[in-house]
Amino acid sequence: TGLRTALLGAGLCLAAPSVFAADPVLNFDFNEGSGPPTSDSVKKLVGTLGAVGTQVLSVSDTPSGAANDKAISINMDNPTSQGFLAVNDSSGPILNLSSNAFTMEAWIKLDPTDARQYEGIGAYGGSYKMGMANQQLEFTLYGIVDITSGFFDPLDNAWHHVAAVWEPGIG
């Protein structure tokens, strides 16, 4: 059918340090399997998957391979779309962590045939983003610094756990 999967994602977690290590601020595991709306298991924030012209599918290809486990496939059939998970926390902002230490992590699987230069994994508006730049994991504080990780996705059609840790004043 010519379908092209740029990114498969199995969860997105954002955690901030506390007395008890890192407490999740949000955790989307994408296991609902019911379509574009999804909710996180911590604050029950509702997220919408996709963008105009983006097809999002719930898929059974997951890191665990367990029965009934789900992941999402975004940016199918459109090599220029920039699909994403949009969460609106404007009524009670909890995700603006640019002045606090935090960790963002996800499981990803990139399509080795995709030629996309940039692929977002998770972002908070114009504040911060974790994504791929030319198949290399990159963390960005928009307009301040882009930090490349040195991790290049081997494009081996396998799942990889990726994370970005930010600590103000340290990086």
CSV table of N, CA and C in Angstrom, one decimal:
chain,number,residue,atom,x,y,z
A,1,THR,N,0.8,-1.2,0.0
A,1,THR,CA,0.0,0.0,0.0
A,1,THR,C,0.9,1.3,0.0
A,2,GLY,N,2.1,1.1,0.2
A,2,GLY,CA,3.0,2.3,0.2
A,2,GLY,C,3.0,3.1,1.5
A,3,LEU,N,2.4,2.5,2.5
A,3,LEU,CA,2.4,3.2,3.8
A,3,LEU,C,3.8,3.3,4.3
A,4,ARG,N,4.1,4.4,5.0
A,4,ARG,CA,5.4,4.7,5.4
A,4,ARG,C,5.3,5.2,6.9
A,5,THR,N,5.9,4.5,7.8
A,5,THR,CA,5.9,4.8,9.2
A,5,THR,C,7.1,5.5,9.6
A,6,ALA,N,7.1,6.8,9.9
A,6,ALA,CA,8.3,7.5,10.3
A,6,ALA,C,8.6,7.2,11.8
A,7,LEU,N,7.7,7.0,12.6
A,7,LEU,CA,8.0,6.8,14.0
A,7,LEU,C,6.9,6.0,14.7
A,8,LEU,N,7.3,4.9,15.4
A,8,LEU,CA,6.4,4.2,16.3
A,8,LEU,C,6.8,4.6,17.7
A,9,GLY,N,5.8,4.9,18.5
A,9,GLY,CA,6.1,5.3,19.9
A,9,GLY,C,5.3,4.5,20.8
A,10,ALA,N,6.0,4.1,21.9
A,10,ALA,CA,5.3,3.3,22.9
A,10,ALA,C,5.6,4.0,24.3
A,11,GLY,N,4.8,5.0,24.5
A,11,GLY,CA,4.8,5.8,25.7
A,11,GLY,C,5.7,7.0,25.7
A,12,LEU,N,5.3,7.9,26.5
A,12,LEU,CA,6.1,9.2,26.7
A,12,LEU,C,5.9,9.5,28.2
A,13,CYS,N,7.0,9.7,28.9
A,13,CYS,CA,7.0,9.9,30.3
A,13,CYS,C,7.8,11.2,30.6
A,14,LEU,N,7.3,12.1,31.4
A,14,LEU,CA,8.0,13.3,31.8
A,14,LEU,C,8.0,13.2,33.4
A,15,ALA,N,9.2,13.2,34.0
A,15,ALA,CA,9.3,13.1,35.4
A,15,ALA,C,10.2,14.2,36.0
A,16,ALA,N,9.8,14.6,37.2
A,16,ALA,CA,10.6,15.7,37.9
A,16,ALA,C,11.1,15.1,39.2
A,17,PRO,N,12.3,15.5,39.7
A,17,PRO,CA,12.8,15.0,40.9
A,17,PRO,C,12.0,15.4,42.1
A,18,SER,N,12.0,14.5,43.1
A,18,SER,CA,11.3,14.7,44.4
A,18,SER,C,12.1,14.0,45.4
A,19,VAL,N,11.6,14.0,46.6
A,19,VAL,CA,12.2,13.3,47.7
A,19,VAL,C,12.3,11.8,47.4
A,20,PHE,N,11.4,11.3,46.7
A,20,PHE,CA,11.3,9.9,46.3
A,20,PHE,C,11.8,9.6,44.9
A,21,ALA,N,12.9,10.2,44.5
A,21,ALA,CA,13.5,10.0,43.2
A,21,ALA,C,12.7,10.8,42.2
A,22,ALA,N,12.4,10.3,41.0
A,22,ALA,CA,11.7,11.0,40.0
A,22,ALA,C,10.2,10.6,39.9
A,23,ASP,N,9.4,11.5,40.3
A,23,ASP,CA,7.9,11.3,40.2
A,23,ASP,C,7.4,11.7,38.9
A,24,PRO,N,6.7,10.8,38.2
A,24,PRO,CA,6.1,11.2,36.9
A,24,PRO,C,5.2,12.4,37.0
A,25,VAL,N,5.4,13.4,36.1
A,25,VAL,CA,4.5,14.5,35.9
A,25,VAL,C,3.4,14.1,35.0
A,26,LEU,N,3.8,13.4,34.0
A,26,LEU,CA,2.8,12.8,33.1
A,26,LEU,C,3.3,11.5,32.5
A,27,ASN,N,2.4,10.6,32.1
A,27,ASN,CA,2.8,9.3,31.6
A,27,ASN,C,1.8,8.9,30.6
A,28,PHE,N,2.1,8.9,29.3
A,28,PHE,CA,1.2,8.4,28.3
A,28,PHE,C,1.8,7.1,27.8
A,29,ASP,N,1.0,6.0,28.0
A,29,ASP,CA,1.5,4.7,27.6
A,29,ASP,C,0.8,4.2,26.3
A,30,PHE,N,-0.2,5.0,25.8
A,30,PHE,CA,-0.8,4.7,24.5
A,30,PHE,C,-1.4,3.3,24.4
A,31,ASN,N,-1.9,2.8,25.5
A,31,ASN,CA,-2.5,1.5,25.5
A,31,ASN,C,-4.0,1.5,25.3
A,32,GLU,N,-4.6,2.6,25.2
A,32,GLU,CA,-6.1,2.7,25.1
A,32,GLU,C,-6.5,2.0,23.8
A,33,GLY,N,-5.8,2.3,22.7
A,33,GLY,CA,-6.1,1.7,21.4
A,33,GLY,C,-7.4,2.2,20.8
A,34,SER,N,-7.9,3.4,21.3
A,34,SER,CA,-9.2,3.8,20.9
A,34,SER,C,-9.1,5.0,19.9
A,35,GLY,N,-8.0,5.4,19.4
A,35,GLY,CA,-7.9,6.5,18.5
A,35,GLY,C,-7.1,7.7,19.0
A,36,PRO,N,-7.2,8.8,18.3
A,36,PRO,CA,-6.4,10.0,18.6
A,36,PRO,C,-6.5,10.5,20.0
A,37,PRO,N,-7.6,10.6,20.7
A,37,PRO,CA,-7.5,11.1,22.1
A,37,PRO,C,-6.9,10.0,23.0
A,38,THR,N,-6.0,10.5,23.9
A,38,THR,CA,-5.4,9.6,24.8
A,38,THR,C,-5.3,10.3,26.1
A,39,SER,N,-5.1,9.6,27.2
A,39,SER,CA,-4.9,10.3,28.5
A,39,SER,C,-3.7,9.8,29.3
A,40,ASP,N,-3.2,10.6,30.1
A,40,ASP,CA,-2.0,10.2,30.9
A,40,ASP,C,-2.5,9.6,32.2
A,41,SER,N,-1.7,8.7,32.8
A,41,SER,CA,-2.1,8.0,33.9
A,41,SER,C,-1.8,8.7,35.3
A,42,VAL,N,-1.2,9.9,35.2
A,42,VAL,CA,-0.8,10.6,36.4
A,42,VAL,C,-1.8,11.7,36.7
A,43,LYS,N,-1.9,12.7,35.9
A,43,LYS,CA,-2.8,13.9,36.1
A,43,LYS,C,-4.1,13.8,35.3
A,44,LYS,N,-4.2,12.7,34.5
A,44,LYS,CA,-5.4,12.5,33.6
A,44,LYS,C,-5.5,13.6,32.6
A,45,LEU,N,-4.4,14.2,32.2
A,45,LEU,CA,-4.4,15.2,31.1
A,45,LEU,C,-4.8,14.4,29.8
A,46,VAL,N,-5.6,15.1,29.0
A,46,VAL,CA,-6.0,14.5,27.7
A,46,VAL,C,-5.1,15.0,26.6
A,47,GLY,N,-4.6,14.1,25.8
A,47,GLY,CA,-3.8,14.5,24.7
A,47,GLY,C,-4.5,14.1,23.4
A,48,THR,N,-4.2,14.9,22.3
A,48,THR,CA,-4.7,14.6,21.0
A,48,THR,C,-3.5,14.2,20.1
A,49,LEU,N,-3.5,13.1,19.5
A,49,LEU,CA,-2.4,12.6,18.7
A,49,LEU,C,-2.6,13.1,17.2
A,50,GLY,N,-1.6,13.6,16.6
A,50,GLY,CA,-1.6,13.9,15.2
A,50,GLY,C,-1.7,15.4,15.0
A,51,ALA,N,-1.7,15.7,13.7
A,51,ALA,CA,-1.9,17.1,13.2
A,51,ALA,C,-2.6,17.1,11.9
A,52,VAL,N,-2.9,18.2,11.4
A,52,VAL,CA,-3.6,18.2,10.1
A,52,VAL,C,-2.8,17.4,9.1
A,53,GLY,N,-3.4,16.5,8.4
A,53,GLY,CA,-2.7,15.7,7.4
A,53,GLY,C,-1.9,14.5,8.0
A,54,THR,N,-2.1,14.2,9.3
A,54,THR,CA,-1.4,13.2,9.9
A,54,THR,C,-2.3,12.0,10.2
A,55,GLN,N,-1.9,10.8,9.9
A,55,GLN,CA,-2.6,9.6,10.2
A,55,GLN,C,-2.0,9.0,11.4
A,56,VAL,N,-2.8,8.7,12.5
A,56,VAL,CA,-2.2,8.1,13.7
A,56,VAL,C,-2.9,6.7,13.8
A,57,LEU,N,-2.2,5.7,14.0
A,57,LEU,CA,-2.7,4.4,14.2
A,57,LEU,C,-2.3,3.7,15.5
A,58,SER,N,-3.2,3.0,16.1
A,58,SER,CA,-2.8,2.2,17.2
A,58,SER,C,-2.3,0.9,16.7
A,59,VAL,N,-1.1,0.4,17.1
A,59,VAL,CA,-0.5,-0.8,16.5
A,59,VAL,C,-0.1,-1.7,17.6
A,60,SER,N,0.1,-3.0,17.3
A,60,SER,CA,0.5,-4.0,18.2
A,60,SER,C,2.0,-4.2,18.3
A,61,ASP,N,2.7,-3.6,17.4
A,61,ASP,CA,4.2,-3.7,17.4
A,61,ASP,C,4.7,-2.9,18.6
A,62,THR,N,5.2,-3.5,19.6
A,62,THR,CA,5.6,-2.8,20.8
A,62,THR,C,6.9,-3.4,21.3
A,63,PRO,N,7.6,-2.6,22.2
A,63,PRO,CA,8.9,-3.1,22.8
A,63,PRO,C,8.7,-4.4,23.5
A,64,SER,N,7.6,-4.6,24.3
A,64,SER,CA,7.4,-5.8,25.1
A,64,SER,C,7.0,-7.0,24.3
A,65,GLY,N,6.2,-6.7,23.2
A,65,GLY,CA,5.7,-7.8,22.4
A,65,GLY,C,4.5,-8.5,23.1
A,66,ALA,N,4.1,-8.0,24.3
A,66,ALA,CA,3.0,-8.6,25.0
A,66,ALA,C,1.7,-8.5,24.4
A,67,ALA,N,0.9,-9.5,24.6
A,67,ALA,CA,-0.5,-9.4,24.1
A,67,ALA,C,-1.2,-8.2,24.7
A,68,ASN,N,-2.0,-7.6,23.9
A,68,ASN,CA,-2.8,-6.4,24.3
A,68,ASN,C,-2.0,-5.2,24.5
A,69,ASP,N,-0.7,-5.2,24.4
A,69,ASP,CA,0.2,-4.0,24.5
A,69,ASP,C,0.0,-3.2,23.2
A,70,LYS,N,0.0,-1.9,23.3
A,70,LYS,CA,-0.2,-1.0,22.1
A,70,LYS,C,0.9,0.0,22.0
A,71,ALA,N,1.1,0.5,20.9
A,71,ALA,CA,2.0,1.6,20.6
A,71,ALA,C,1.2,2.5,19.5
A,72,ILE,N,1.8,3.6,19.2
A,72,ILE,CA,1.2,4.4,18.1
A,72,ILE,C,2.2,4.6,17.0
A,73,SER,N,1.6,4.7,15.8
A,73,SER,CA,2.3,5.0,14.6
A,73,SER,C,1.9,6.4,14.1
A,74,ILE,N,2.8,7.3,13.9
A,74,ILE,CA,2.4,8.6,13.4
A,74,ILE,C,3.2,8.9,12.1
A,75,ASN,N,2.6,9.9,11.4
A,75,ASN,CA,3.2,10.4,10.2
A,75,ASN,C,3.2,9.3,9.1
A,76,MET,N,2.2,8.5,9.0
A,76,MET,CA,2.1,7.5,8.0
A,76,MET,C,1.6,8.2,6.7
A,77,ASP,N,2.1,7.7,5.6
A,77,ASP,CA,1.6,8.1,4.2
A,77,ASP,C,1.9,9.6,3.9
A,78,ASN,N,2.7,10.3,4.7
A,78,ASN,CA,2.9,11.7,4.4
A,78,ASN,C,4.3,12.0,4.9
A,79,PRO,N,5.3,12.0,4.0
A,79,PRO,CA,6.7,12.2,4.4
A,79,PRO,C,7.0,13.6,4.9
A,80,THR,N,6.1,14.6,4.8
A,80,THR,CA,6.4,16.0,5.2
A,80,THR,C,5.6,16.3,6.4
A,81,SER,N,4.7,15.5,6.9
A,81,SER,CA,3.9,15.8,8.1
A,81,SER,C,4.7,15.8,9.3
A,82,GLN,N,4.3,16.6,10.3
A,82,GLN,CA,4.9,16.6,11.6
A,82,GLN,C,3.9,16.3,12.7
A,83,GLY,N,3.6,15.0,12.8
A,83,GLY,CA,2.6,14.5,13.8
A,83,GLY,C,3.2,14.7,15.2
A,84,PHE,N,2.3,14.7,16.1
A,84,PHE,CA,2.7,14.9,17.5
A,84,PHE,C,1.6,14.6,18.5
A,85,LEU,N,1.9,14.6,19.8
A,85,LEU,CA,0.9,14.5,20.8
A,85,LEU,C,0.7,15.9,21.4
A,86,ALA,N,-0.5,16.4,21.3
A,86,ALA,CA,-0.7,17.8,21.9
A,86,ALA,C,-1.5,17.6,23.2
A,87,VAL,N,-1.0,18.2,24.2
A,87,VAL,CA,-1.7,18.2,25.5
A,87,VAL,C,-1.9,19.7,26.0
A,88,ASN,N,-3.1,20.0,26.3
A,88,ASN,CA,-3.3,21.4,26.7
A,88,ASN,C,-3.4,21.4,28.3
A,89,ASP,N,-2.4,22.1,28.9
A,89,ASP,CA,-2.4,22.2,30.4
A,89,ASP,C,-2.6,23.6,30.8
A,90,SER,N,-3.2,24.5,29.9
A,90,SER,CA,-3.3,25.9,30.1
A,90,SER,C,-4.2,26.2,31.4
A,91,SER,N,-5.1,25.4,31.7
A,91,SER,CA,-6.0,25.7,32.9
A,91,SER,C,-5.2,25.4,34.2
A,92,GLY,N,-4.2,24.6,34.2
A,92,GLY,CA,-3.4,24.4,35.4
A,92,GLY,C,-2.0,23.9,34.9
A,93,PRO,N,-1.1,24.8,34.5
A,93,PRO,CA,0.2,24.4,33.9
A,93,PRO,C,1.0,23.6,34.9
A,94,ILE,N,1.4,22.4,34.4
A,94,ILE,CA,2.3,21.6,35.2
A,94,ILE,C,3.5,21.1,34.4
A,95,LEU,N,3.5,21.4,33.1
A,95,LEU,CA,4.6,20.9,32.2
A,95,LEU,C,5.7,21.8,31.9
A,96,ASN,N,5.6,23.1,32.3
A,96,ASN,CA,6.6,24.1,32.1
A,96,ASN,C,7.7,23.9,33.1
A,97,LEU,N,8.7,23.0,32.8
A,97,LEU,CA,9.7,22.6,33.7
A,97,LEU,C,11.1,23.2,33.3
A,98,SER,N,11.1,24.2,32.5
A,98,SER,CA,12.4,24.7,32.0
A,98,SER,C,13.3,25.3,33.1
A,99,SER,N,12.7,25.6,34.2
A,99,SER,CA,13.5,26.1,35.4
A,99,SER,C,13.7,25.0,36.4
A,100,ASN,N,13.3,23.8,36.2
A,100,ASN,CA,13.4,22.7,37.1
A,100,ASN,C,14.1,21.5,36.4
A,101,ALA,N,14.7,20.7,37.2
A,101,ALA,CA,15.3,19.4,36.6
A,101,ALA,C,14.2,18.5,36.2
A,102,PHE,N,14.4,17.8,35.1
A,102,PHE,CA,13.4,16.8,34.7
A,102,PHE,C,14.0,15.8,33.8
A,103,THR,N,13.3,14.7,33.6
A,103,THR,CA,13.7,13.6,32.6
A,103,THR,C,12.5,13.4,31.7
A,104,MET,N,12.8,13.3,30.4
A,104,MET,CA,11.8,12.9,29.4
A,104,MET,C,12.2,11.6,28.7
A,105,GLU,N,11.3,10.6,28.7
A,105,GLU,CA,11.8,9.4,28.1
A,105,GLU,C,10.7,8.8,27.2
A,106,ALA,N,11.1,7.9,26.3
A,106,ALA,CA,10.1,7.3,25.4
A,106,ALA,C,10.8,6.0,24.8
A,107,TRP,N,10.0,5.1,24.3
A,107,TRP,CA,10.4,4.0,23.4
A,107,TRP,C,10.1,4.4,22.0
A,108,ILE,N,11.1,4.3,21.1
A,108,ILE,CA,10.8,4.7,19.7
A,108,ILE,C,11.3,3.6,18.8
A,109,LYS,N,10.8,3.6,17.6
A,109,LYS,CA,11.2,2.7,16.5
A,109,LYS,C,11.1,3.5,15.2
A,110,LEU,N,12.2,3.9,14.6
A,110,LEU,CA,12.2,4.7,13.4
A,110,LEU,C,12.2,3.8,12.2
A,111,ASP,N,11.5,4.2,11.2
A,111,ASP,CA,11.4,3.5,9.9
A,111,ASP,C,12.7,3.7,9.2
A,112,PRO,N,13.5,2.7,8.9
A,112,PRO,CA,14.8,2.9,8.2
A,112,PRO,C,14.7,3.5,6.8
A,113,THR,N,13.5,3.5,6.2
A,113,THR,CA,13.4,4.0,4.9
A,113,THR,C,12.9,5.5,4.9
A,114,ASP,N,12.7,6.0,6.1
A,114,ASP,CA,12.2,7.4,6.2
A,114,ASP,C,13.4,8.4,6.0
A,115,ALA,N,13.2,9.4,5.2
A,115,ALA,CA,14.3,10.3,5.0
A,115,ALA,C,14.0,11.7,5.7
A,116,ARG,N,13.1,11.7,6.7
A,116,ARG,CA,12.8,12.9,7.4
A,116,ARG,C,14.0,13.4,8.1
A,117,GLN,N,14.3,14.7,8.0
A,117,GLN,CA,15.5,15.3,8.7
A,117,GLN,C,15.2,15.5,10.2
A,118,TYR,N,14.0,15.9,10.6
A,118,TYR,CA,13.7,16.1,12.0
A,118,TYR,C,12.4,15.3,12.3
A,119,GLU,N,12.4,14.7,13.5
A,119,GLU,CA,11.2,14.0,14.0
A,119,GLU,C,11.1,14.3,15.5
A,120,GLY,N,10.0,14.9,15.9
A,120,GLY,CA,9.8,15.2,17.3
A,120,GLY,C,9.3,14.0,18.0
A,121,ILE,N,9.7,13.8,19.3
A,121,ILE,CA,9.2,12.7,20.1
A,121,ILE,C,8.3,13.3,21.2
A,122,GLY,N,8.7,14.4,21.8
A,122,GLY,CA,7.9,15.1,22.8
A,122,GLY,C,8.4,16.5,23.0
A,123,ALA,N,7.4,17.4,23.2
A,123,ALA,CA,7.8,18.8,23.3
A,123,ALA,C,6.8,19.6,24.2
A,124,TYR,N,7.2,20.7,24.8
A,124,TYR,CA,6.3,21.6,25.5
A,124,TYR,C,6.3,22.9,24.8
A,125,GLY,N,5.3,23.1,24.0
A,125,GLY,CA,5.2,24.4,23.2
A,125,GLY,C,6.5,24.8,22.6
A,126,GLY,N,6.9,26.0,22.9
A,126,GLY,CA,8.2,26.5,22.4
A,126,GLY,C,9.2,26.6,23.5
A,127,SER,N,9.1,25.7,24.5
A,127,SER,CA,10.0,25.7,25.6
A,127,SER,C,11.1,24.6,25.5
A,128,TYR,N,10.7,23.3,25.3
A,128,TYR,CA,11.7,22.3,25.2
A,128,TYR,C,11.2,21.1,24.4
A,129,LYS,N,12.1,20.4,23.8
A,129,LYS,CA,11.7,19.2,22.9
A,129,LYS,C,12.8,18.2,23.0
A,130,MET,N,12.3,16.9,22.9
A,130,MET,CA,13.2,15.8,22.7
A,130,MET,C,12.8,15.2,21.3
A,131,GLY,N,13.8,15.0,20.4
A,131,GLY,CA,13.4,14.5,19.1
A,131,GLY,C,14.7,14.0,18.4
A,132,MET,N,14.5,13.7,17.2
A,132,MET,CA,15.6,13.2,16.3
A,132,MET,C,16.0,14.2,15.3
A,133,ALA,N,17.2,14.5,15.1
A,133,ALA,CA,17.7,15.3,14.1
A,133,ALA,C,18.7,14.6,13.2
A,134,ASN,N,18.4,14.3,12.0
A,134,ASN,CA,19.2,13.4,11.1
A,134,ASN,C,19.6,12.1,11.8
A,135,GLN,N,18.6,11.5,12.4
A,135,GLN,CA,18.6,10.2,13.1
A,135,GLN,C,19.5,10.2,14.4
A,136,GLN,N,19.8,11.4,14.9
A,136,GLN,CA,20.5,11.5,16.2
A,136,GLN,C,19.6,12.1,17.2
A,137,LEU,N,19.6,11.5,18.4
A,137,LEU,CA,18.7,12.0,19.5
A,137,LEU,C,19.2,13.4,19.9
A,138,GLU,N,18.3,14.4,20.0
A,138,GLU,CA,18.6,15.7,20.3
A,138,GLU,C,17.6,16.3,21.3
A,139,PHE,N,18.1,17.1,22.3
A,139,PHE,CA,17.2,17.8,23.2
A,139,PHE,C,17.4,19.3,23.0
A,140,THR,N,16.3,20.0,23.0
A,140,THR,CA,16.3,21.4,22.7
A,140,THR,C,15.6,22.2,23.7
A,141,LEU,N,16.3,23.3,24.2
A,141,LEU,CA,15.6,24.4,24.9
A,141,LEU,C,15.5,25.5,23.8
A,142,TYR,N,14.3,25.6,23.2
A,142,TYR,CA,14.2,26.5,22.0
A,142,TYR,C,14.8,27.8,22.2
A,143,GLY,N,15.6,28.3,21.3
A,143,GLY,CA,16.3,29.6,21.3
A,143,GLY,C,17.4,29.7,22.2
A,144,ILE,N,17.7,28.6,23.0
A,144,ILE,CA,18.8,28.7,24.0
A,144,ILE,C,19.9,27.8,23.6
A,145,VAL,N,19.6,26.5,23.5
A,145,VAL,CA,20.6,25.5,23.2
A,145,VAL,C,20.0,24.2,22.6
A,146,ASP,N,20.7,23.6,21.7
A,146,ASP,CA,20.4,22.3,21.1
A,146,ASP,C,21.5,21.4,21.5
A,147,ILE,N,21.1,20.3,22.2
A,147,ILE,CA,22.1,19.4,22.7
A,147,ILE,C,22.0,18.1,22.0
A,148,THR,N,23.0,17.7,21.2
A,148,THR,CA,23.0,16.5,20.5
A,148,THR,C,23.6,15.4,21.4
A,149,SER,N,23.1,14.2,21.3
A,149,SER,CA,23.4,13.2,22.3
A,149,SER,C,24.6,12.3,21.9
A,150,GLY,N,24.8,12.2,20.6
A,150,GLY,CA,25.8,11.2,20.1
A,150,GLY,C,25.2,9.9,19.8
A,151,PHE,N,23.9,9.7,20.2
A,151,PHE,CA,23.2,8.5,19.9
A,151,PHE,C,22.5,8.6,18.6
A,152,PHE,N,22.9,7.8,17.6
A,152,PHE,CA,22.3,7.7,16.3
A,152,PHE,C,21.5,6.5,16.2
A,153,ASP,N,20.2,6.6,15.9
A,153,ASP,CA,19.4,5.4,15.7
A,153,ASP,C,20.0,4.5,14.7
A,154,PRO,N,20.3,3.3,15.0
A,154,PRO,CA,20.9,2.4,14.0
A,154,PRO,C,20.1,2.0,12.9
A,155,LEU,N,18.8,2.5,12.9
A,155,LEU,CA,17.9,2.2,11.8
A,155,LEU,C,17.8,0.7,11.5
A,156,ASP,N,17.7,-0.1,12.6
A,156,ASP,CA,17.7,-1.5,12.6
A,156,ASP,C,16.3,-2.1,12.7
A,157,ASN,N,15.3,-1.3,12.6
A,157,ASN,CA,13.9,-1.7,12.7
A,157,ASN,C,13.7,-2.4,14.1
A,158,ALA,N,14.4,-1.9,15.1
A,158,ALA,CA,14.2,-2.4,16.5
A,158,ALA,C,13.8,-1.2,17.4
A,159,TRP,N,13.2,-1.5,18.6
A,159,TRP,CA,12.8,-0.5,19.5
A,159,TRP,C,14.0,-0.1,20.4
A,160,HIS,N,14.0,1.2,20.7
A,160,HIS,CA,15.1,1.8,21.5
A,160,HIS,C,14.5,2.7,22.5
A,161,HIS,N,15.0,2.6,23.8
A,161,HIS,CA,14.5,3.5,24.9
A,161,HIS,C,15.4,4.7,24.8
A,162,VAL,N,14.9,5.9,24.7
A,162,VAL,CA,15.6,7.1,24.7
A,162,VAL,C,15.2,8.0,25.8
A,163,ALA,N,16.1,8.8,26.3
A,163,ALA,CA,15.8,9.7,27.4
A,163,ALA,C,16.6,11.0,27.4
A,164,ALA,N,16.1,12.1,27.8
A,164,ALA,CA,16.8,13.3,28.0
A,164,ALA,C,16.6,13.8,29.4
A,165,VAL,N,17.8,14.1,30.0
A,165,VAL,CA,17.7,14.6,31.4
A,165,VAL,C,18.2,16.0,31.4
A,166,TRP,N,17.5,17.0,32.0
A,166,TRP,CA,17.8,18.4,32.1
A,166,TRP,C,18.0,18.8,33.5
A,167,GLU,N,19.1,19.5,33.8
A,167,GLU,CA,19.2,20.1,35.1
A,167,GLU,C,19.7,21.5,34.9
A,168,PRO,N,18.9,22.5,35.3
A,168,PRO,CA,19.3,23.9,35.1
A,168,PRO,C,20.7,24.2,35.7
A,169,GLY,N,21.5,25.0,35.0
A,169,GLY,CA,22.8,25.3,35.4
A,169,GLY,C,23.9,24.3,35.1
A,170,ILE,N,23.4,23.0,34.8
A,170,ILE,CA,24.3,22.0,34.4
A,170,ILE,C,24.2,21.5,33.0
A,171,GLY,N,22.9,21.4,32.6
A,171,GLY,CA,22.6,21.0,31.2
A,171,GLY,C,22.0,19.6,31.2
